[in-house]
Coordinates of C-alpha atoms in Angstrom, one line a residue:
M21 CA -3.6 0.2 -2.6
I22 CA -5.0 1.2 0.8
P23 CA -1.8 1.7 2.9
F24 CA -1.4 0.0 6.2
L25 CA -0.1 3.3 7.6
D26 CA 0.6 6.5 5.7
I27 CA 3.3 8.2 7.8
K28 CA 4.0 10.9 5.2
S29 CA 0.4 12.1 5.2
I30 CA 0.3 12.0 9.0
N31 CA 3.3 14.3 9.2
Y32 CA 2.0 16.5 6.4
Q33 CA -0.9 17.6 8.6
C34 CA 1.5 19.5 10.8
R35 CA 4.3 20.0 8.4
D36 CA 4.6 23.7 8.8
E37 CA 4.9 23.3 12.6
L38 CA 7.5 20.6 12.3
V39 CA 9.6 22.7 9.9
E40 CA 9.3 25.6 12.3
A41 CA 10.3 23.4 15.2
C42 CA 13.4 22.2 13.3
A43 CA 14.3 25.7 12.3
R44 CA 14.0 26.9 15.9
V45 CA 16.5 24.2 17.0
I46 CA 18.9 24.8 14.1
D47 CA 18.9 28.5 14.8
S48 CA 19.4 28.0 18.6
G49 CA 22.8 26.4 18.1
W50 CA 22.0 23.9 21.0
Y51 CA 21.3 20.4 19.8
I52 CA 21.7 18.0 22.8
A53 CA 20.1 18.2 26.3
G54 CA 18.6 21.7 26.0
K55 CA 15.3 23.5 26.4
E56 CA 13.4 21.4 23.8
L57 CA 14.2 18.2 25.7
S58 CA 13.2 19.7 29.0
A59 CA 10.0 21.1 27.6
F60 CA 9.0 17.8 25.9
E61 CA 9.8 15.8 29.1
Q62 CA 7.6 18.1 31.1
A63 CA 4.8 17.9 28.5
F64 CA 4.9 14.2 28.2
A65 CA 5.0 13.7 32.0
D66 CA 2.0 15.9 32.3
Y67 CA 0.2 14.0 29.6
C68 CA 0.9 10.7 31.4
D69 CA 0.1 12.2 34.8
T70 CA 3.5 11.2 36.1
E71 CA 6.1 13.2 38.1
F72 CA 9.0 12.5 35.8
C73 CA 9.8 11.8 32.1
I74 CA 13.4 11.0 31.0
G75 CA 14.0 11.2 27.2
V76 CA 16.2 8.5 25.7
A77 CA 17.3 7.4 22.2
N78 CA 14.7 4.7 21.6
G79 CA 12.1 2.5 23.2
L80 CA 14.5 -0.4 23.7
D81 CA 16.9 1.8 25.7
A82 CA 13.9 3.0 27.8
L83 CA 13.4 -0.6 29.0
T84 CA 17.0 -1.5 29.2
L85 CA 18.1 1.5 31.1
T86 CA 15.3 1.2 33.6
L87 CA 16.3 -2.3 34.5
R88 CA 19.9 -1.2 34.6
A89 CA 19.1 1.7 37.0
W90 CA 17.3 -0.7 39.3
K91 CA 20.5 -2.8 39.4
E92 CA 22.6 0.3 40.2
L93 CA 20.2 1.1 43.0
G94 CA 20.4 -2.4 44.4
S95 CA 16.9 -3.4 43.6
L96 CA 18.0 -6.1 41.1
N97 CA 21.0 -8.4 40.8
E98 CA 22.3 -10.4 37.8
G99 CA 20.4 -13.7 37.5
D100 CA 17.1 -12.3 38.9
E101 CA 14.0 -13.2 36.9
V102 CA 11.6 -11.0 35.0
I103 CA 8.2 -12.2 34.0
V104 CA 7.3 -11.3 30.5
P105 CA 4.6 -12.3 28.0
A106 CA 5.7 -14.9 25.5
N107 CA 3.9 -13.2 22.6
T108 CA 5.6 -9.8 22.9
Y109 CA 8.0 -8.1 20.5
I110 CA 11.6 -9.2 21.0
A111 CA 12.6 -5.8 22.4
S112 CA 10.9 -6.6 25.7
V113 CA 13.2 -9.6 26.1
L114 CA 16.3 -8.0 24.8
A115 CA 16.1 -5.4 27.6
I116 CA 16.0 -8.2 30.1
T117 CA 18.9 -10.3 28.8
E118 CA 21.1 -7.2 28.1
N119 CA 21.1 -6.7 31.9
N120 CA 22.0 -10.4 32.5
L121 CA 18.6 -11.0 33.9
V122 CA 16.5 -14.1 33.1
P123 CA 13.2 -13.8 31.1
V124 CA 10.4 -16.0 32.4
F125 CA 8.0 -16.4 29.5
V126 CA 4.3 -16.8 30.3
E127 CA 1.2 -17.2 28.1
P128 CA -1.1 -14.2 27.4
N129 CA -4.8 -14.0 27.9
A130 CA -6.2 -15.6 24.7
E131 CA -8.8 -12.8 24.2
T132 CA -6.8 -9.6 24.9
F133 CA -3.3 -10.9 24.0
N134 CA -2.0 -9.2 27.2
L135 CA -0.2 -10.7 30.1
S136 CA -2.4 -13.1 32.1
P137 CA -2.4 -12.6 35.9
V138 CA -3.2 -16.3 36.4
A139 CA -0.1 -17.2 34.4
I140 CA 2.0 -14.7 36.4
E141 CA 1.0 -16.3 39.7
A142 CA 2.0 -19.7 38.4
V143 CA 5.6 -18.8 37.8
I144 CA 6.5 -16.4 40.7
G145 CA 9.5 -17.9 42.5
P146 CA 12.3 -17.0 44.8
K147 CA 14.3 -15.3 42.0
T148 CA 11.4 -13.3 40.6
R149 CA 12.0 -9.5 41.0
V150 CA 10.1 -7.8 38.1
I151 CA 6.8 -8.1 36.2
L152 CA 7.0 -6.6 32.7
P153 CA 3.5 -6.2 31.3
V154 CA 3.3 -5.2 27.6
H155 CA 0.3 -3.1 26.6
L156 CA 0.1 -4.9 23.3
Y157 CA -1.5 -3.1 20.3
G158 CA -2.6 -0.2 22.5
Q159 CA -4.7 -2.0 25.1
L160 CA -3.6 -1.9 28.8
A161 CA -2.9 -5.2 30.6
D162 CA -4.9 -6.0 33.7
M163 CA -2.9 -3.5 35.7
P164 CA -5.0 -3.4 38.9
T165 CA -4.6 -7.2 39.4
I166 CA -0.9 -7.1 38.4
L167 CA -0.1 -4.3 40.8
E168 CA -1.9 -6.2 43.6
M169 CA 0.1 -9.3 42.9
A170 CA 3.4 -7.3 42.7
E171 CA 2.7 -5.6 46.1
C172 CA 1.9 -9.0 47.7
H173 CA 5.2 -10.5 46.5
G174 CA 7.3 -7.4 46.7
L175 CA 8.0 -7.1 43.0
L176 CA 8.8 -4.2 40.7
V177 CA 6.5 -3.5 37.7
L178 CA 7.9 -2.1 34.5
E179 CA 5.3 -1.2 31.8
D180 CA 6.2 -1.7 28.2
A181 CA 4.0 1.1 26.9
A182 CA 5.7 1.3 23.5
Q183 CA 2.3 0.9 21.8
A184 CA 0.0 2.5 24.3
H185 CA 0.5 6.3 24.3
G186 CA -2.6 7.7 26.0
A187 CA -4.3 4.3 26.8
S188 CA -6.1 4.3 30.1
L189 CA -7.9 2.0 32.5
G190 CA -10.2 3.5 35.1
G191 CA -9.0 7.0 34.2
R192 CA -5.3 6.1 34.8
K193 CA -3.0 6.3 31.9
A194 CA -0.3 4.0 30.6
G195 CA 3.0 5.1 32.1
D196 CA 1.4 5.9 35.5
W197 CA 0.7 2.3 36.7
G198 CA 4.1 0.6 37.2
H199 CA 7.2 1.7 39.1
A200 CA 8.3 2.9 35.7
A201 CA 7.3 2.6 32.1
G202 CA 9.2 2.6 28.7
F203 CA 7.8 4.4 25.7
S204 CA 8.9 4.2 22.0
F205 CA 8.4 7.1 19.6
Y206 CA 9.4 5.2 16.5
P207 CA 7.9 6.9 13.5
G208 CA 5.0 4.4 13.2
K209 CA 3.9 4.7 16.8
N210 CA 0.7 6.7 17.8
L211 CA 3.1 9.4 18.9
G212 CA 5.9 9.1 16.4
A213 CA 9.1 11.1 16.0
L214 CA 10.9 11.5 12.6
G215 CA 13.5 9.1 13.7
D216 CA 14.3 7.0 16.7
A217 CA 13.3 8.3 20.1
G218 CA 12.0 7.0 23.4
A219 CA 11.2 8.0 27.0
I220 CA 10.8 6.6 30.5
T221 CA 8.1 7.8 32.9
T222 CA 8.1 7.3 36.7
N223 CA 7.1 8.8 40.0
D224 CA 10.3 7.7 41.7
A225 CA 12.7 10.7 42.0
E226 CA 15.7 8.6 42.8
L227 CA 15.1 6.4 39.8
A228 CA 14.7 9.4 37.5
E229 CA 17.9 10.9 38.8
T230 CA 19.8 7.6 38.2
L231 CA 18.3 7.3 34.7
R232 CA 19.4 10.8 33.7
A233 CA 23.0 9.9 34.6
L234 CA 22.9 6.5 32.9
R235 CA 21.7 8.0 29.6
N236 CA 24.5 10.5 29.6
Y237 CA 27.6 8.3 30.0
G238 CA 26.8 7.7 33.7
S239 CA 27.4 11.4 34.5
Y240 CA 25.5 13.7 36.8
E241 CA 28.1 16.5 36.1
K242 CA 30.2 16.9 33.0
Y243 CA 33.4 14.8 33.2
K244 CA 32.4 13.3 36.5
N245 CA 31.1 9.7 35.9
L246 CA 29.4 7.8 38.7
Y247 CA 28.3 4.9 36.5
Q248 CA 29.5 3.1 33.4
G249 CA 26.7 4.6 31.5
V250 CA 25.8 4.9 27.8
N251 CA 25.0 7.5 25.3
S252 CA 21.2 7.4 24.9
R253 CA 19.9 11.0 24.7
L254 CA 16.7 12.2 23.0
D255 CA 18.1 15.0 20.8
E256 CA 16.7 18.5 20.6
I257 CA 15.2 18.2 17.1
Q258 CA 13.3 15.0 17.9
A259 CA 12.1 16.5 21.2
A260 CA 10.9 19.6 19.4
M261 CA 9.0 17.6 16.8
L262 CA 7.5 15.4 19.5
R263 CA 6.2 18.5 21.3
V264 CA 4.4 19.4 18.1
K265 CA 3.0 16.0 17.5
L266 CA 1.9 15.5 21.1
T267 CA -0.7 18.3 20.5
Y268 CA -2.3 16.2 17.8
L269 CA -2.3 12.9 19.7
G270 CA -5.8 13.3 21.2
Q271 CA -7.5 13.8 17.8
H272 CA -5.4 11.1 16.2
T273 CA -6.4 8.6 18.9
E274 CA -10.1 9.5 18.5
H275 CA -9.8 8.8 14.7
R276 CA -8.3 5.4 15.4
R277 CA -11.1 4.6 17.8
C278 CA -13.7 5.5 15.3
I279 CA -12.0 3.2 12.7
A280 CA -11.8 0.4 15.2
K281 CA -15.5 0.8 16.1
R282 CA -16.5 0.6 12.4
Y283 CA -14.4 -2.5 11.9
I284 CA -15.9 -4.2 14.9
E285 CA -19.4 -3.3 13.8
G286 CA -19.0 -3.8 10.1
V287 CA -16.9 -7.0 9.8
T288 CA -19.3 -10.0 9.9
N289 CA -17.3 -12.7 8.1
P290 CA -16.9 -15.6 10.6
V291 CA -13.4 -16.5 9.3
V292 CA -12.1 -13.3 10.8
Q293 CA -11.7 -13.2 14.6
L294 CA -12.1 -9.7 15.8
P295 CA -10.1 -8.3 18.7
H296 CA -11.5 -8.2 22.2
C297 CA -11.7 -4.9 24.1
R298 CA -12.5 -4.4 27.8
N299 CA -15.6 -2.4 28.4
D300 CA -13.9 -0.1 30.9
E301 CA -10.8 0.6 28.9
Q302 CA -9.7 3.4 26.6
H303 CA -7.9 1.4 23.9
V304 CA -5.7 3.6 21.6
W305 CA -5.6 1.0 18.8
H306 CA -2.0 1.3 17.8
L307 CA -2.8 -1.8 15.8
F308 CA -6.1 -3.4 14.8
V309 CA -5.2 -7.1 14.9
V310 CA -7.5 -9.8 13.7
R311 CA -6.9 -13.6 13.7
C312 CA -7.5 -16.0 10.9
A313 CA -6.6 -19.7 10.7
Q314 CA -5.9 -19.2 6.9
R315 CA -3.8 -16.1 7.2
E316 CA -1.8 -16.5 4.0
A317 CA -5.0 -16.9 1.9
L318 CA -6.6 -13.9 3.7
Q319 CA -3.6 -11.7 3.0
K320 CA -3.5 -12.8 -0.6
Q321 CA -7.1 -12.0 -1.2
L322 CA -6.9 -8.6 0.6
K323 CA -3.8 -7.7 -1.5
I324 CA -5.8 -8.4 -4.7
A325 CA -8.6 -6.2 -3.3
G326 CA -6.1 -3.4 -2.8
V327 CA -5.7 -3.6 1.0
E328 CA -2.2 -3.7 2.6
T329 CA -1.7 -5.8 5.7
L330 CA 1.2 -6.6 8.0
I331 CA 1.9 -9.3 10.6
H332 CA 2.8 -8.3 14.2
Y333 CA 4.6 -10.6 14.8
P334 CA 5.3 -13.8 12.8
V335 CA 7.8 -15.4 15.2
P336 CA 7.7 -15.2 19.0
P337 CA 10.9 -14.4 20.9
H338 CA 11.3 -17.9 22.3
K339 CA 11.4 -19.3 18.8
Q340 CA 14.0 -16.8 17.5
S341 CA 17.6 -17.9 16.7
A342 CA 18.8 -15.2 19.1
Y343 CA 17.2 -17.1 21.9
A344 CA 18.1 -20.7 21.0
L345 CA 18.2 -21.6 24.7
Y346 CA 14.5 -21.2 24.8
N347 CA 13.6 -22.7 21.4
D348 CA 12.3 -26.0 22.9
L349 CA 9.8 -24.2 25.1
S350 CA 6.2 -24.6 24.2
F351 CA 3.5 -21.9 24.5
P352 CA 0.5 -23.1 22.5
I353 CA -1.6 -19.9 22.9
T354 CA 1.3 -17.7 21.9
E355 CA 2.3 -19.8 19.0
R356 CA -1.2 -19.9 17.7
I357 CA -1.5 -16.2 18.0
H358 CA 1.7 -15.7 16.0
R359 CA 0.5 -18.1 13.3
E360 CA -2.9 -16.3 12.9
V361 CA -2.6 -12.6 13.5
V362 CA -3.0 -10.0 10.8
S363 CA -2.9 -6.2 11.3
L364 CA -5.4 -4.2 9.2
P365 CA -4.9 -0.6 8.0
I366 CA -5.6 1.9 10.8
G367 CA -4.2 5.4 11.3
P368 CA -5.2 9.0 11.7
T369 CA -5.4 9.8 8.0
L370 CA -7.3 6.7 6.9
L371 CA -10.4 7.9 5.0
D372 CA -14.0 6.7 5.4
H373 CA -14.2 5.2 2.0
E374 CA -11.0 3.3 2.6
V375 CA -12.4 1.9 5.8
D376 CA -15.5 0.9 3.8
S377 CA -13.3 -0.9 1.3
V378 CA -11.4 -2.8 4.0
I379 CA -14.7 -4.0 5.5
D380 CA -16.1 -5.0 2.2
A381 CA -12.9 -6.9 1.3
L382 CA -13.0 -8.8 4.6
N383 CA -16.7 -9.6 4.3
S384 CA -16.1 -10.9 0.7
L385 CA -13.3 -13.3 1.7
D386 CA -13.8 -16.8 0.3
L387 CA -11.4 -19.0 2.3

């Protein structure tokens, strides 16, 4: 079976370095908020071309704490509205409602699956305070247009860059477009830890300072708590391992791009709708997502052919039981996407002959 993603083999490439990094932390006797965290935060800020990086426990906390920090700074109030794509993963929405803010769902662009500026404009109202573009599957949203709209209406922009490490548009990377950005380093991400981990990037010094306190029980100084904060700290071992893996991210991204190019050029079966990529964008292909009206049959035949696939995601947030308040809303583009999407194998250790086998299996589909 050709695996969707072989995390074990990815980590094996740098196993000795990861073991050395872990040993270094173990031997240091310092496991929280130490030199490894500071070094990774600086390295990732440099990678994203931002002033600041604040490591946190996971990607959800990265989004949640940023919105919380803006509340503490007086930029947001409970009941304010956040515009978010309806087809995102539920974490984007959980961060909004955890802060007692109101998600305003909008349809994505039908080609890119990313937040549509036209849809944004249609829902901006007196309570709108934030636009939350999600760089879905590793492709940046139309950030120049979104930023122009945000500036015109005096809105904050929070990038959900959980799937877009290193993605760029016009030479400007994910994490450096909005007022802040949330990243996830979940093991399956393009830059993945060996556990949960996340980070926030920003060029706002006041926001960065507030976030550092919020992630650490609301404390700037030990036993002095300015805020009712949380415990959301990126630990030393994960920071050390992420420093190692960050050095491999460039070559891993290029391998993903090569696979995506081969899929796009090689898959000719008309029942498979290939993804759309902007000509001026550096897509990082966290996921290679195709669409098929007969998804169940497609997955069944691919499984028989020895190809593992996944669905990202089968149910949109507004149709989840957790958000029953929104279950009656209708977003036809979003709902069709969620019915039809299938994610193909893609990753930095996928072999050429495996890519050939996936292409052959797709072109041989009889649906």
